[in-house]
CSV table of C-alpha atoms in Angstrom, one decimal:
chain,number,residue,atom,x,y,z
A,1,MET,CA,-6.4,19.3,20.1
A,2,ASN,CA,-9.7,17.7,19.1
A,3,ASN,CA,-12.8,19.6,20.3
A,4,THR,CA,-15.4,17.5,18.6
A,5,ASP,CA,-17.7,15.4,20.8
A,6,LEU,CA,-16.5,11.8,20.3
A,7,SER,CA,-19.1,10.1,22.5
A,8,GLN,CA,-21.2,8.9,19.6
A,9,GLU,CA,-18.4,7.9,17.3
A,10,THR,CA,-16.6,4.6,17.0
A,11,LEU,CA,-12.9,5.1,17.7
A,12,ILE,CA,-10.3,2.6,16.4
A,13,LEU,CA,-6.7,2.6,17.4
A,14,GLY,CA,-4.6,1.3,14.4
A,15,ILE,CA,-1.1,-0.1,14.6
A,16,GLU,CA,1.1,-0.8,11.6
A,17,THR,CA,4.6,-2.4,11.6
A,18,SER,CA,4.7,-4.5,8.4
A,19,CYS,CA,7.9,-3.2,7.0
A,20,ASP,CA,10.0,-0.2,7.9
A,21,GLU,CA,7.4,2.4,9.2
A,22,THR,CA,6.3,2.3,12.8
A,23,ALA,CA,2.9,3.8,12.8
A,24,ALA,CA,-0.2,4.3,15.0
A,25,ALA,CA,-3.4,6.3,14.4
A,26,VAL,CA,-6.8,7.0,15.8
A,27,VAL,CA,-9.7,7.1,13.3
A,28,ALA,CA,-13.3,7.9,14.1
A,29,ASP,CA,-16.1,6.1,12.2
A,30,GLY,CA,-13.7,4.8,9.6
A,31,LYS,CA,-13.3,8.1,7.9
A,32,ARG,CA,-12.2,10.9,10.2
A,33,ILE,CA,-8.5,10.9,11.1
A,34,LEU,CA,-7.8,12.2,14.6
A,35,SER,CA,-4.1,11.3,14.5
A,36,ASN,CA,-1.8,9.5,12.1
A,37,ILE,CA,1.8,9.1,13.5
A,38,ILE,CA,4.5,7.6,11.3
A,39,ALA,CA,8.1,7.0,12.4
A,40,SER,CA,10.1,6.3,9.3
A,41,GLN,CA,13.2,4.1,9.3
A,42,VAL,CA,14.5,5.1,5.9
A,43,LYS,CA,17.7,6.7,7.2
A,44,TRP,CA,18.7,3.4,8.9
A,45,HIS,CA,18.2,1.4,5.7
A,46,GLN,CA,19.5,3.8,3.0
A,47,LYS,CA,23.1,2.8,3.3
A,48,PHE,CA,22.0,-0.8,2.5
A,49,ASN,CA,19.9,0.3,-0.5
A,50,GLY,CA,16.9,-1.6,1.0
A,51,VAL,CA,15.2,-2.7,4.1
A,52,VAL,CA,17.2,-4.9,6.5
A,53,PRO,CA,14.6,-7.1,8.3
A,54,GLU,CA,16.6,-7.4,11.6
A,55,ILE,CA,17.2,-3.6,11.8
A,56,ALA,CA,13.5,-3.0,11.0
A,57,SER,CA,12.4,-5.3,13.9
A,58,ARG,CA,14.7,-3.7,16.4
A,59,LYS,CA,13.6,-0.2,15.5
A,60,HIS,CA,10.0,-1.2,15.8
A,61,VAL,CA,10.6,-2.4,19.3
A,62,GLU,CA,12.2,1.0,20.2
A,63,LEU,CA,9.6,3.2,18.5
A,64,ILE,CA,6.2,1.4,19.0
A,65,SER,CA,5.4,2.6,22.5
A,66,PRO,CA,6.2,6.3,22.0
A,67,VAL,CA,4.4,6.3,18.6
A,68,ILE,CA,1.2,4.9,20.1
A,69,GLU,CA,1.4,7.4,23.0
A,70,GLU,CA,1.8,10.2,20.5
A,71,ALA,CA,-1.2,9.0,18.5
A,72,LEU,CA,-3.4,9.0,21.5
A,73,LEU,CA,-2.1,12.4,22.7
A,74,GLU,CA,-2.6,14.0,19.3
A,75,ALA,CA,-6.2,12.6,19.1
A,76,ASN,CA,-6.9,13.9,22.6
A,77,VAL,CA,-8.1,10.5,23.7
A,78,THR,CA,-7.1,7.7,26.1
A,79,LEU,CA,-7.4,3.9,25.7
A,80,ASP,CA,-10.7,4.3,27.7
A,81,ASP,CA,-12.2,6.1,24.7
A,82,ILE,CA,-11.1,3.5,22.2
A,83,ASP,CA,-13.6,0.9,21.0
A,84,ALA,CA,-11.2,-1.6,19.3
A,85,ILE,CA,-7.6,-2.1,18.4
A,86,ALA,CA,-6.7,-2.9,14.8
A,87,VAL,CA,-3.3,-4.2,13.8
A,88,THR,CA,-1.6,-5.5,10.7
A,89,ARG,CA,-1.3,-9.3,10.7
A,90,GLY,CA,0.3,-9.6,7.3
A,91,PRO,CA,1.6,-9.7,4.6
A,92,GLY,CA,5.0,-8.2,5.5
A,93,LEU,CA,8.3,-9.0,7.2
A,94,VAL,CA,7.5,-11.6,9.9
A,95,GLY,CA,9.8,-10.0,12.5
A,96,ALA,CA,8.4,-6.6,12.0
A,97,LEU,CA,4.8,-7.9,12.0
A,98,LEU,CA,5.4,-9.7,15.3
A,99,VAL,CA,6.3,-6.5,17.1
A,100,GLY,CA,3.1,-4.7,16.2
A,101,LEU,CA,0.9,-7.7,16.7
A,102,GLY,CA,2.5,-8.5,20.1
A,103,VAL,CA,1.9,-4.9,21.4
A,104,ALA,CA,-1.6,-4.9,20.1
A,105,LYS,CA,-2.3,-8.3,21.9
A,106,GLY,CA,-0.9,-6.9,25.1
A,107,LEU,CA,-3.1,-3.8,24.9
A,108,SER,CA,-6.2,-5.9,24.0
A,109,TYR,CA,-5.6,-8.2,27.0
A,110,ALA,CA,-5.0,-5.3,29.4
A,111,THR,CA,-8.0,-3.2,28.3
A,112,LYS,CA,-10.4,-6.0,27.3
A,113,LEU,CA,-10.8,-4.2,23.9
A,114,PRO,CA,-11.6,-6.3,20.8
A,115,LEU,CA,-8.5,-7.2,18.7
A,116,ILE,CA,-9.0,-6.9,15.0
A,117,CYS,CA,-6.4,-8.4,12.6
A,118,VAL,CA,-6.0,-6.5,9.3
A,119,ASN,CA,-4.7,-7.5,5.9
A,120,HIS,CA,-2.1,-4.9,4.8
A,121,ILE,CA,-3.2,-4.9,1.2
A,122,GLU,CA,-6.8,-4.4,2.1
A,123,ALA,CA,-5.7,-1.4,4.2
A,124,HIS,CA,-4.0,0.2,1.2
A,125,ILE,CA,-7.2,-0.1,-0.8
A,126,LEU,CA,-9.3,1.3,2.0
A,127,ALA,CA,-6.9,4.3,2.5
A,128,ASN,CA,-8.8,5.8,-0.4
A,129,PHE,CA,-12.1,5.8,1.6
A,130,LEU,CA,-10.5,8.1,4.1
A,131,GLU,CA,-10.3,10.9,1.6
A,132,HIS,CA,-13.1,10.2,-0.8
A,133,PRO,CA,-16.3,9.9,1.2
A,134,ASN,CA,-18.4,9.3,-1.9
A,135,LEU,CA,-16.3,6.3,-3.1
A,136,LYS,CA,-18.3,3.1,-2.9
A,137,PRO,CA,-17.7,-0.5,-4.0
A,138,PRO,CA,-17.8,-2.3,-6.4
A,139,LEU,CA,-14.5,-1.2,-7.8
A,140,ILE,CA,-11.2,-2.3,-9.3
A,141,ALA,CA,-8.1,-1.6,-7.2
A,142,LEU,CA,-4.6,-1.5,-8.6
A,143,VAL,CA,-2.3,-2.1,-5.6
A,144,VAL,CA,1.4,-1.2,-6.3
A,145,SER,CA,4.0,-1.1,-3.6
A,146,GLY,CA,7.5,-2.3,-2.7
A,147,GLY,CA,6.2,-5.7,-1.9
A,148,HIS,CA,3.0,-6.1,-3.8
A,149,THR,CA,1.6,-5.6,-7.3
A,150,ALA,CA,-2.0,-6.9,-7.8
A,151,LEU,CA,-5.3,-6.2,-9.5
A,152,VAL,CA,-8.2,-6.6,-7.1
A,153,TYR,CA,-12.0,-6.6,-7.6
A,154,MET,CA,-13.7,-5.3,-4.4
A,155,GLY,CA,-17.3,-6.3,-4.4
A,156,ASP,CA,-18.0,-4.9,-0.9
A,157,PHE,CA,-16.2,-4.1,2.3
A,158,GLY,CA,-14.3,-7.3,3.3
A,159,GLU,CA,-15.1,-9.0,0.0
A,160,TYR,CA,-12.2,-9.3,-2.5
A,161,GLU,CA,-11.2,-11.2,-5.5
A,162,VAL,CA,-7.5,-11.1,-6.6
A,163,LEU,CA,-7.7,-11.0,-10.4
A,164,GLY,CA,-4.0,-11.1,-10.9
A,165,GLU,CA,-0.7,-10.3,-9.3
A,166,THR,CA,3.0,-10.2,-10.0
A,167,LEU,CA,4.7,-13.5,-10.8
A,168,ASP,CA,8.1,-12.2,-9.6
A,169,ASP,CA,9.2,-8.7,-8.7
A,170,ALA,CA,6.7,-6.2,-7.3
A,171,ALA,CA,6.7,-2.7,-8.9
A,172,GLY,CA,8.4,-0.9,-6.0
A,173,GLU,CA,11.0,-3.7,-5.8
A,174,ALA,CA,11.9,-3.3,-9.5
A,175,PHE,CA,12.2,0.5,-9.1
A,176,ASP,CA,14.5,0.0,-6.1
A,177,LYS,CA,16.7,-2.6,-7.9
A,178,ILE,CA,17.2,-0.4,-11.0
A,179,ALA,CA,18.0,2.6,-8.8
A,180,LYS,CA,20.5,0.6,-6.8
A,181,PHE,CA,22.2,-0.7,-10.0
A,182,LEU,CA,22.5,3.0,-11.2
A,183,GLY,CA,23.7,4.2,-7.8
A,184,LEU,CA,20.8,6.6,-7.5
A,185,GLY,CA,20.0,5.8,-3.9
A,186,TYR,CA,17.0,4.4,-1.9
A,187,PRO,CA,14.1,4.4,-2.0
A,188,GLY,CA,14.3,4.1,-5.8
A,189,GLY,CA,10.7,4.9,-6.8
A,190,PRO,CA,10.6,8.7,-6.1
A,191,ILE,CA,14.1,9.1,-7.5
A,192,ILE,CA,13.3,7.4,-10.8
A,193,ASP,CA,10.0,9.2,-11.0
A,194,LYS,CA,11.7,12.6,-10.7
A,195,LEU,CA,14.4,11.8,-13.2
A,196,ALA,CA,11.9,10.3,-15.7
A,197,ALA,CA,10.1,13.7,-15.8
A,198,LYS,CA,13.3,15.0,-17.5
A,199,GLY,CA,13.7,12.2,-20.0
A,200,ASN,CA,12.2,10.8,-23.2
A,201,SER,CA,10.0,7.8,-22.5
A,202,LYS,CA,10.3,6.5,-26.1
A,203,ALA,CA,14.1,6.7,-26.2
A,204,ILE,CA,14.5,3.0,-25.4
A,205,ASN,CA,12.1,0.3,-26.3
A,206,PHE,CA,12.0,-1.9,-23.2
A,207,PRO,CA,9.7,-5.0,-23.2
A,208,ARG,CA,6.0,-4.8,-22.0
A,209,ALA,CA,5.9,-8.2,-20.4
A,210,MET,CA,2.5,-10.0,-20.4
A,211,ILE,CA,0.6,-7.0,-21.8
A,212,ASN,CA,-1.4,-9.1,-24.2
A,213,THR,CA,-2.0,-12.2,-22.1
A,214,ASN,CA,-5.6,-13.1,-21.3
A,215,ASN,CA,-5.0,-13.0,-17.5
A,216,TYR,CA,-4.3,-10.1,-15.2
A,217,ASP,CA,-0.9,-11.2,-13.9
A,218,PHE,CA,2.2,-9.1,-14.1
A,219,SER,CA,5.9,-9.9,-14.6
A,220,LEU,CA,8.7,-7.4,-14.0
A,221,SER,CA,11.7,-9.7,-13.8
A,222,GLY,CA,12.3,-9.7,-17.5
A,223,LEU,CA,12.0,-6.0,-17.8
A,224,LYS,CA,14.5,-5.5,-14.9
A,225,THR,CA,17.0,-7.8,-16.6
A,226,ALA,CA,16.5,-6.0,-20.0
A,227,VAL,CA,17.3,-2.7,-18.3
A,228,LEU,CA,20.4,-4.1,-16.5
A,229,ASN,CA,21.7,-5.7,-19.7
A,230,TYR,CA,21.2,-2.4,-21.6
A,231,ILE,CA,23.2,-0.5,-19.0
A,232,SER,CA,26.0,-3.2,-18.9
A,233,LYS,CA,26.2,-3.2,-22.8
A,234,LEU,CA,26.6,0.6,-22.9
A,235,LYS,CA,29.3,0.5,-20.2
A,236,ALA,CA,31.2,-2.3,-22.0
A,237,GLU,CA,31.2,-0.1,-25.1
A,238,GLY,CA,32.5,2.8,-23.2
A,239,LYS,CA,29.3,4.8,-23.8
A,240,GLU,CA,27.4,7.0,-21.3
A,241,VAL,CA,24.0,6.1,-20.1
A,242,ASN,CA,21.4,8.8,-20.5
A,243,ILE,CA,19.9,8.4,-17.0
A,244,PRO,CA,16.7,10.5,-17.5
A,245,ASP,CA,15.9,8.7,-20.8
A,246,LEU,CA,16.5,5.3,-19.2
A,247,CYS,CA,14.4,6.1,-16.2
A,248,ALA,CA,11.6,7.5,-18.4
A,249,SER,CA,11.7,4.4,-20.7
A,250,PHE,CA,11.8,1.9,-17.9
A,251,GLN,CA,9.0,3.7,-16.0
A,252,ALA,CA,6.8,3.8,-19.1
A,253,ALA,CA,7.3,0.1,-19.7
A,254,VAL,CA,6.0,-0.7,-16.2
A,255,ILE,CA,3.1,1.8,-16.4
A,256,ASP,CA,1.9,0.7,-19.8
A,257,VAL,CA,1.2,-2.8,-18.6
A,258,GLN,CA,-0.4,-1.7,-15.4
A,259,ILE,CA,-2.8,0.7,-17.1
A,260,HIS,CA,-3.7,-1.7,-19.9
A,261,LYS,CA,-4.7,-4.5,-17.5
A,262,THR,CA,-6.4,-2.2,-15.0
A,263,LEU,CA,-8.7,-0.7,-17.7
A,264,ARG,CA,-9.4,-4.1,-19.2
A,265,ALA,CA,-10.5,-5.3,-15.7
A,266,ALA,CA,-12.7,-2.3,-15.2
A,267,ARG,CA,-14.4,-2.9,-18.5
A,268,GLU,CA,-14.9,-6.6,-18.1
A,269,ARG,CA,-16.2,-6.2,-14.5
A,270,THR,CA,-18.4,-3.3,-15.6
A,271,VAL,CA,-17.3,-1.0,-12.8
A,272,ASP,CA,-17.0,2.8,-13.1
A,273,GLU,CA,-14.6,3.4,-10.3
A,274,ILE,CA,-10.9,2.5,-10.0
A,275,VAL,CA,-8.6,3.1,-7.1
A,276,LEU,CA,-4.8,3.3,-7.1
A,277,ALA,CA,-3.2,2.1,-3.9
A,278,GLY,CA,0.1,1.5,-2.3
A,279,GLY,CA,3.5,3.3,-2.1
A,280,VAL,CA,4.0,3.3,-5.9
A,281,ALA,CA,0.5,5.1,-6.2
A,282,ALA,CA,2.5,8.2,-5.4
A,283,ASN,CA,4.2,8.0,-8.8
A,284,LYS,CA,3.2,11.1,-10.6
A,285,SER,CA,3.3,9.7,-14.1
A,286,LEU,CA,1.2,6.6,-13.1
A,287,ARG,CA,-1.4,8.9,-11.5
A,288,GLU,CA,-1.7,11.2,-14.4
A,289,ARG,CA,-1.7,8.7,-17.2
A,290,LEU,CA,-4.1,6.3,-15.5
A,291,LYS,CA,-6.5,9.1,-14.7
A,292,LYS,CA,-6.4,10.3,-18.3
A,293,GLU,CA,-6.9,6.9,-19.9
A,294,ALA,CA,-9.6,5.9,-17.4
A,295,ALA,CA,-11.6,9.1,-18.3
A,296,LYS,CA,-11.4,8.2,-22.0
A,297,ILE,CA,-13.6,5.1,-21.3
A,298,GLY,CA,-15.9,6.7,-18.8
A,299,LYS,CA,-14.1,5.5,-15.6
A,300,GLU,CA,-13.1,7.6,-12.6
A,301,LEU,CA,-9.8,7.2,-10.9
A,302,PHE,CA,-9.3,7.8,-7.1
A,303,TYR,CA,-6.0,7.9,-5.2
A,304,SER,CA,-4.9,9.1,-1.8
A,305,SER,CA,-2.7,12.0,-0.8
A,306,LEU,CA,1.0,11.0,-0.5
A,307,PRO,CA,1.0,10.4,3.3
A,308,LEU,CA,-1.8,7.8,2.9
A,309,CYS,CA,-0.1,6.1,-0.1
A,310,THR,CA,2.8,4.9,2.0
A,311,ASP,CA,2.5,2.5,5.0
A,312,ASN,CA,0.5,4.2,7.7
A,313,ALA,CA,-1.8,3.2,10.6
A,314,ALA,CA,-4.9,5.3,9.6
A,315,MET,CA,-5.6,2.8,6.8
A,316,ILE,CA,-5.3,0.0,9.3
A,317,ALA,CA,-7.8,1.7,11.6
A,318,CYS,CA,-10.1,2.3,8.7
A,319,VAL,CA,-10.2,-1.5,7.9
A,320,GLY,CA,-10.6,-2.1,11.6
A,321,TYR,CA,-13.7,0.0,11.7
A,322,TYR,CA,-15.5,-1.9,9.0
A,323,ARG,CA,-14.6,-5.2,10.4
A,324,TYR,CA,-15.7,-4.0,13.9
A,325,ARG,CA,-19.1,-3.0,12.5
A,326,LYS,CA,-19.4,-6.5,10.9
A,327,ALA,CA,-18.6,-8.1,14.2
A,328,ASP,CA,-21.8,-6.5,15.6
A,329,LYS,CA,-23.7,-8.3,12.8
A,330,TYR,CA,-21.8,-11.5,12.3
A,331,GLY,CA,-20.5,-12.3,15.8
A,332,GLU,CA,-17.1,-12.7,17.4
A,333,GLU,CA,-15.5,-14.7,14.6
A,334,ILE,CA,-14.5,-11.4,13.0
A,335,VAL,CA,-12.4,-10.5,16.1
A,336,CYS,CA,-8.9,-11.9,16.4
A,337,SER,CA,-7.9,-14.4,19.1
A,338,LEU,CA,-4.9,-13.6,21.3
A,339,ASP,CA,-3.4,-16.8,19.8
A,340,ALA,CA,-3.4,-15.2,16.3
A,341,ASN,CA,0.1,-15.3,14.7
A,342,ALA,CA,1.7,-13.0,12.1
A,343,ASP,CA,1.4,-14.2,8.6
A,344,PRO,CA,4.0,-12.8,6.2
A,345,ASN,CA,2.2,-14.3,3.2
A,346,LEU,CA,-1.4,-13.5,4.2
A,347,SER,CA,-3.7,-13.7,1.3
A,348,LEU,CA,-6.4,-11.1,0.4
A,349,VAL,CA,-9.7,-13.1,0.3
A,350,LYS,CA,-13.3,-12.7,1.0
A,351,GLU,CA,-13.6,-12.2,4.8
A,352,ILE,CA,-17.4,-12.2,5.3
């Protein structure tokens, strides 16, 4: 039950359905979370060792209305109290995106509330602002998740420059594929992170692809192939695979490149603050090592608590708030048309 007077605050209803979490949240003034409801679909996708788009879309249809109702109830508000509706437009699975966007459009049309379309990657970055009120741009963001791996320079709210991104597999995708090959289960990231803590990260010298290139791009396909070939070779020779050592060595190869390029970007852009965002930001080893290495060169690392690392709607509402405030200044072009379509490949660019 929320007993705070909300009359002077801007309330945003956020809706997120980009992949396999159906989520809705109410956030006040872009920083105070009144509710953050997440209905996970992991149990439906686990037996396939990955997200099945058709199943994800159907589950979103089933869950979206009760999730929104629960978010409003927990926040102790009604749609009459809401100032705007923010929804993920992309990137993500097109069928999943269409469910959330369609519901948000319907609510906007029925209530006459502004509809604000949000970039999912931007939302992951801004999730950090929900828990770190003193955090301010400019900053460097390392976004690592199941579908995205990118280095982003954030000059201001709504102003972004993608410095580099993965040329093939995203970090989370690579973790899932290795876990699947080893029969460890899904999602692979948390499983590999836990096993890696018991292993020797220097046991196997896997390649650090593109670590010395002059750009900020990443490539994980070669590393993934090297790991799979290593496992196949041992099996062919009748030898056992030391799973903890393999997980630790694989994870170290991923993290080494990410840390090296993130710190180089922070130095070259002369920013003192770095944020870690996305589902893989929950990786304990990545958090600890990046924080330690950043401190050595006078940079400070910020990351969210685990619930805000994964897909959620509070981060969507947070972006919605800042875009809503810019709508007051720049006009209605910041507000989405009811004709807006889902964009599974939506790019993160300077918005205003």
